[in-house]
Coordinates of C-alpha atoms in Angstrom, one line a residue:
S1 CA 76.6 67.7 113.1
S2 CA 76.5 70.1 109.6
D3 CA 80.2 70.7 110.4
L4 CA 83.0 68.9 108.8
S5 CA 84.6 67.5 111.6
S6 CA 81.1 66.5 113.1
T7 CA 80.1 63.2 113.0
M8 CA 76.3 62.8 110.1
Q9 CA 75.7 60.6 113.0
P10 CA 76.5 58.1 115.9
G11 CA 78.1 55.0 113.9
A12 CA 78.8 57.3 110.9
M13 CA 82.3 58.8 109.3
Q14 CA 84.0 61.2 110.9
L15 CA 86.3 64.3 108.6
P16 CA 89.2 66.1 109.8
L17 CA 89.4 69.1 111.2
L18 CA 91.3 70.6 108.7
L19 CA 92.1 69.8 104.7
A20 CA 94.2 72.7 103.7
V21 CA 96.5 73.4 101.6
P22 CA 98.4 75.4 102.8
L23 CA 97.7 74.6 106.4
L24 CA 96.9 77.1 109.1
A25 CA 99.8 76.7 111.3
A26 CA 97.8 76.1 114.6
L27 CA 96.6 73.9 112.7
Q28 CA 99.1 72.2 112.0
T29 CA 99.0 68.8 113.2
T30 CA 95.5 68.1 113.7
H31 CA 94.9 64.8 113.0
G32 CA 97.7 63.8 111.6
L33 CA 97.3 65.4 108.2
T34 CA 100.4 67.4 108.5
H35 CA 102.9 65.2 107.1
R36 CA 100.6 63.7 104.1
A37 CA 99.5 67.2 103.2
T38 CA 103.2 67.5 103.0
K39 CA 103.8 65.3 101.1
G40 CA 100.7 65.9 98.3
N41 CA 102.1 70.0 97.7
E42 CA 105.1 68.4 96.0
S43 CA 103.2 64.7 94.4
I44 CA 100.4 66.4 93.0
A45 CA 102.8 69.3 91.6
T46 CA 105.0 66.8 90.4
R47 CA 101.9 64.5 88.7
W48 CA 99.8 66.7 87.1
G49 CA 102.6 69.4 86.5
G50 CA 100.0 72.6 87.1
F51 CA 101.0 75.9 88.2
G52 CA 102.9 77.4 91.1
S53 CA 102.5 80.1 93.1
E54 CA 103.5 83.4 93.3
S55 CA 100.8 85.0 95.0
G56 CA 100.9 89.1 95.7
G57 CA 101.3 92.2 93.5
R58 CA 98.5 93.9 91.6
M59 CA 96.2 91.6 89.3
C60 CA 95.4 94.1 86.1
I61 CA 94.2 92.9 83.0
A62 CA 93.6 95.3 80.1
G63 CA 93.6 98.5 82.5
H64 CA 91.0 96.2 85.1
V65 CA 91.3 95.2 88.2
A66 CA 90.7 91.2 87.8
P67 CA 89.6 89.0 90.7
A68 CA 92.4 87.6 92.2
L69 CA 90.8 86.0 94.8
F70 CA 88.4 83.2 94.6
L71 CA 86.3 82.2 96.8
L72 CA 84.8 78.3 95.2
G73 CA 83.0 76.5 97.5
A74 CA 81.4 75.1 98.5
Q75 CA 77.5 76.1 98.4
K76 CA 76.1 76.0 101.5
S77 CA 78.8 76.4 103.7
A78 CA 78.7 79.4 105.0
T79 CA 80.4 80.9 102.0
T80 CA 77.5 84.0 101.4
N81 CA 78.6 85.1 105.1
F82 CA 82.0 84.4 104.5
A83 CA 82.5 86.5 101.5
M84 CA 79.7 89.9 102.7
S85 CA 82.0 89.4 106.0
L86 CA 85.3 90.2 104.0
G87 CA 83.8 92.3 102.2
S88 CA 82.9 94.4 105.5
I89 CA 86.2 94.4 107.3
G90 CA 88.3 95.1 103.5
E91 CA 89.1 98.2 102.4
N92 CA 90.7 97.3 99.2
L93 CA 88.6 94.9 97.6
A94 CA 87.4 95.6 94.3
W95 CA 83.8 93.9 93.5
A96 CA 81.8 93.5 90.4
T97 CA 79.5 96.1 89.8
P98 CA 76.3 94.7 88.3
R99 CA 74.4 95.6 85.5
A100 CA 71.0 96.8 85.6
A101 CA 70.2 93.8 84.1
D102 CA 71.8 91.8 86.2
P103 CA 70.5 89.8 89.2
S104 CA 71.4 92.2 92.2
F105 CA 74.0 89.1 93.8
Y106 CA 76.0 89.2 91.0
W107 CA 78.7 91.7 92.3
K108 CA 79.2 88.6 94.8
E109 CA 79.1 85.4 92.3
P110 CA 79.2 86.9 89.1
H111 CA 78.6 82.8 87.3
V112 CA 80.9 83.6 84.3
F113 CA 83.6 80.8 84.6
N114 CA 80.6 78.5 85.3
Q115 CA 78.6 79.1 82.3
E116 CA 79.6 77.6 78.9
D117 CA 79.3 80.9 76.6
Y118 CA 80.6 83.1 79.8
R119 CA 77.1 84.6 80.9
G120 CA 77.5 85.7 76.4
L121 CA 80.0 88.0 77.6
S122 CA 83.3 88.7 75.9
R123 CA 86.8 89.7 77.9
E124 CA 86.3 92.8 77.4
Q125 CA 82.5 93.2 78.2
W126 CA 83.6 90.6 81.7
L127 CA 86.3 93.1 82.6
A128 CA 84.2 96.0 82.5
Y129 CA 82.6 95.1 85.5
Y130 CA 86.0 95.2 87.8
P131 CA 87.1 99.0 88.2
P132 CA 90.5 100.5 86.7
C133 CA 93.7 99.6 87.7
P134 CA 95.6 102.2 90.2
A135 CA 98.7 103.2 89.0
E136 CA 101.6 100.7 89.6
D137 CA 103.2 103.0 91.8
A138 CA 99.8 103.7 93.6
P139 CA 100.3 103.5 97.6
E140 CA 97.7 101.7 97.6
Q141 CA 96.7 97.7 95.2
L142 CA 92.7 96.8 94.3
V143 CA 91.5 93.5 95.1
G144 CA 89.8 91.9 93.5
V145 CA 87.5 89.2 94.7
D146 CA 84.5 86.0 92.9
A147 CA 82.8 84.2 95.2
T148 CA 80.5 82.2 92.9
P149 CA 79.9 78.9 94.6
G150 CA 78.9 77.5 91.4
Y151 CA 82.9 76.9 89.8
L152 CA 84.0 74.2 92.6
P153 CA 82.1 71.7 91.2
N154 CA 81.9 72.1 86.9
P155 CA 85.1 70.9 85.5
Q156 CA 85.6 73.8 82.3
A157 CA 86.3 75.9 85.1
P158 CA 89.9 76.3 86.1
Q159 CA 90.6 75.9 82.3
R160 CA 88.5 78.8 81.7
I161 CA 89.9 80.6 83.7
I162 CA 93.5 80.4 83.3
G163 CA 92.2 80.8 79.2
W164 CA 91.7 84.6 80.3
Y165 CA 94.1 85.8 82.7
G166 CA 96.6 83.3 80.7
H167 CA 99.3 81.4 82.3
E168 CA 101.8 84.4 84.0
K169 CA 98.5 85.9 85.6
A170 CA 97.0 81.9 86.6
V171 CA 100.5 81.2 89.0
R172 CA 99.0 83.8 90.8
L173 CA 95.7 83.2 91.5
Q174 CA 94.4 82.0 94.9
F175 CA 91.7 80.0 95.7
M176 CA 89.7 80.0 98.6
I177 CA 87.7 76.4 99.5
L178 CA 85.4 76.1 102.5
L179 CA 84.0 72.8 103.7
R180 CA 80.7 71.2 105.0
N181 CA 79.9 67.7 106.1
P182 CA 79.2 66.3 103.2
L183 CA 75.9 64.5 103.6
S184 CA 74.7 67.0 105.9
R185 CA 75.9 70.3 102.7
M186 CA 73.5 67.8 100.7
H187 CA 70.7 68.0 102.8
S188 CA 71.1 71.8 103.5
S189 CA 71.3 72.3 99.8
F190 CA 68.1 70.3 99.0
H191 CA 65.6 71.8 101.1
H192 CA 67.4 75.3 100.3
Q193 CA 66.4 74.1 96.3
K194 CA 63.2 72.7 96.6
A195 CA 61.2 75.5 95.7
D196 CA 62.5 76.4 92.3
P197 CA 60.9 74.0 89.8
N198 CA 64.5 73.5 87.9
S199 CA 65.6 71.8 91.2
P200 CA 66.8 67.6 90.7
G201 CA 64.8 67.8 94.5
H202 CA 61.7 69.6 93.6
G203 CA 58.8 68.2 94.6
L204 CA 60.2 65.5 95.8
T205 CA 60.6 63.9 99.5
L206 CA 64.5 63.0 100.4
D207 CA 63.6 59.8 100.0
Q208 CA 62.3 59.9 97.2
Y209 CA 65.6 62.5 95.5
L210 CA 67.8 60.0 97.1
D211 CA 66.1 56.8 95.2
K212 CA 67.2 59.1 91.8
V213 CA 70.9 58.8 93.3
L214 CA 70.8 55.5 93.5
Y215 CA 69.4 54.6 90.1
N216 CA 71.9 57.1 88.3
Q217 CA 75.1 56.4 90.3
Q218 CA 74.1 52.6 89.3
T219 CA 72.4 52.6 86.4
F220 CA 74.8 55.2 84.1
G221 CA 77.3 55.6 86.7
C222 CA 76.6 59.3 88.1
L223 CA 76.3 60.5 91.0
T224 CA 74.0 62.9 90.6
G225 CA 69.8 63.2 90.9
S226 CA 68.9 64.5 88.1
D227 CA 66.9 63.5 85.3
M228 CA 69.3 63.4 82.6
A229 CA 68.3 63.5 79.3
V230 CA 69.6 60.2 77.4
E231 CA 72.5 62.3 75.1
D232 CA 73.4 63.9 78.6
R233 CA 74.0 60.0 79.6
D234 CA 77.6 59.6 78.7
A235 CA 78.7 62.5 80.5
C236 CA 76.3 62.2 82.9
K237 CA 75.0 66.3 82.8
N238 CA 75.8 69.6 81.4
P239 CA 78.2 70.3 83.6
D240 CA 77.4 74.5 83.2
A241 CA 74.1 73.6 84.4
S242 CA 74.1 71.3 87.7
N243 CA 72.8 72.7 90.5
D244 CA 71.8 68.6 92.3
P245 CA 72.5 68.9 96.1
F246 CA 74.2 65.4 95.5
F247 CA 77.1 65.7 93.1
L248 CA 77.9 69.4 94.3
S249 CA 78.9 67.4 97.6
M250 CA 81.2 64.8 95.7
Y251 CA 85.0 66.8 96.8
V252 CA 87.0 64.3 95.4
P253 CA 86.3 65.1 92.1
A254 CA 85.8 68.7 92.5
L255 CA 88.7 69.2 93.7
W256 CA 90.9 66.7 91.2
Q257 CA 89.3 68.8 88.3
W258 CA 91.0 72.2 90.3
L259 CA 94.9 70.5 91.1
R260 CA 95.4 69.4 87.3
Y261 CA 95.7 72.7 86.7
F262 CA 96.6 75.0 89.0
R263 CA 99.2 73.8 92.6
P264 CA 98.0 73.5 96.1
N265 CA 99.9 76.3 97.7
Q266 CA 97.0 78.2 95.8
F267 CA 94.2 77.0 97.9
V268 CA 93.0 77.2 101.2
I269 CA 91.0 74.6 101.8
A270 CA 89.1 74.8 105.6
P271 CA 85.9 72.7 107.6
F272 CA 83.7 76.3 107.5
R273 CA 83.2 75.7 111.4
Q274 CA 86.1 77.0 111.0
Y275 CA 85.1 80.3 110.1
V276 CA 82.1 79.9 112.3
T277 CA 83.9 78.6 115.5
P278 CA 87.0 79.0 115.1
S279 CA 88.9 76.9 117.3
A280 CA 90.5 78.8 120.3
G281 CA 94.2 80.2 119.4
T282 CA 93.5 79.5 115.9
P283 CA 94.2 82.4 113.4
H284 CA 90.9 83.9 111.9
L285 CA 90.2 82.6 108.3
L286 CA 89.4 86.2 107.3
E287 CA 92.6 87.4 109.1
Y288 CA 94.2 84.9 107.5
M289 CA 93.1 85.7 103.9
A290 CA 93.0 88.4 104.4
T291 CA 96.8 88.5 105.3
R292 CA 97.2 86.3 102.2
T293 CA 95.8 88.4 99.8
G294 CA 96.8 91.5 100.6
V295 CA 93.6 93.4 101.8
K296 CA 94.1 96.2 104.1
I297 CA 91.1 95.0 107.3
K298 CA 89.4 98.5 108.2
P299 CA 90.5 99.3 112.4
G300 CA 88.0 97.5 114.9
S301 CA 87.0 95.3 112.3
S302 CA 85.5 92.5 113.7
L303 CA 87.0 89.2 112.8
A304 CA 83.5 87.1 114.0
A305 CA 81.1 85.2 111.4
S306 CA 78.5 87.4 111.1
P307 CA 75.5 85.3 113.3
K308 CA 72.3 83.2 111.4
S309 CA 70.2 86.5 112.1
H310 CA 72.0 88.8 110.8
P311 CA 70.6 89.8 107.5
Q312 CA 74.6 88.8 105.6
A313 CA 74.6 85.2 106.9
G314 CA 73.1 83.7 104.1
V315 CA 69.4 82.5 103.7
I316 CA 68.1 80.7 107.1
G317 CA 66.4 77.1 106.5
Q318 CA 63.0 75.9 108.1
Y319 CA 63.4 72.4 107.8
P320 CA 63.6 68.7 109.3
E321 CA 67.5 68.0 111.1
L322 CA 69.6 65.8 108.4
E323 CA 68.9 62.5 110.9
T324 CA 65.4 62.9 111.9
E325 CA 64.6 62.7 107.7
L326 CA 67.6 59.7 107.5
A327 CA 65.9 57.9 110.3
A328 CA 62.6 57.5 108.2
I329 CA 64.5 55.8 105.4
D330 CA 65.5 52.2 104.4
A331 CA 68.6 52.1 106.8
S332 CA 70.3 49.5 103.5
K333 CA 69.2 52.8 101.3
V334 CA 70.9 54.9 103.8
E335 CA 74.2 52.9 103.5
L336 CA 74.3 52.2 100.3
I337 CA 73.9 56.3 100.3
K338 CA 76.8 57.1 103.0
E339 CA 78.7 54.6 101.4
L340 CA 78.6 56.8 97.8
V341 CA 79.7 59.2 100.3
E342 CA 82.9 58.1 102.0
R343 CA 84.6 56.7 98.5
Y344 CA 83.7 60.6 96.5
A345 CA 83.5 62.9 100.2
G346 CA 85.4 61.3 102.7
P347 CA 88.5 61.7 104.2
D348 CA 89.8 58.9 103.6
A349 CA 89.2 60.0 99.5
L350 CA 90.4 63.4 100.8
A351 CA 94.1 62.8 102.0
R352 CA 94.6 60.1 99.0
L353 CA 93.9 63.4 96.4
I354 CA 96.3 65.5 98.8
A355 CA 98.7 63.5 99.0
P356 CA 98.6 60.5 96.6

């Protein structure tokens, strides 16, 4: 029950199979969302006055390739698997080159725009992570990629990107978001982070962590299980440092922040199961995104997601099933948590965002 289209448990909310703008052609009639999403393309743009989308062509800033494709998240939704697979099939991709003191994963997720000080980098230092641009008349242009999942929930990231790209280039950016059942994603994230002393769930059971979520929401109106200093409570948290499992599953507030600054036709939003186990007869997400962004696929490449046992599939967690842990928690508490998930990440809330 870890995919976007599955129920969390019998009788629980069910999320629509696709919330994609633009919709993948073969999925356009799924759950009757075609008309509603199309209306959303128009009404969101009119309502918020965001950027248009004129994607394609080279993306160069000050003589360097800059990311044209951002894989924004969501964390624990096969984003690492997708990025690694895209990297293995693409002939003309440009990833960041980490420095000696950088974590090795910075090639994929450099974590620049989800930090207030841009990780201490100037614009020129950020661009130096990427290769020089080919000549304008070169037969093959490079497509830069940034797959930092921490960007999606960060309310400052869209403005920071626009600030460094400028409006003319920002209208050509492409964003991809893989979504997972929000409660399942939270559960996976909670256990993934538990070993980290800085994690909100460190040393806690899931029951204890959810107690903190409910306390913060009922006392401060904050959708987080983090311990908050008094000075943080008005704003709920420091968004540049958020690693809170529950907060990271609040898709609607996160997406709203991006749709304030960019138009829906710059986004592809899809359930991660459509990548991991695609429906028969539908375009594969890897192929779709490659075509959409100008990535050339190496001949003979497999478009299938890497199996869980593969080194590039990401970290495999060993922890109890979500349903098993929820069954041991007071039913009234579980119901309150599900109501919050429904309100801020459920299908109706997402549909209202796409078609306000």
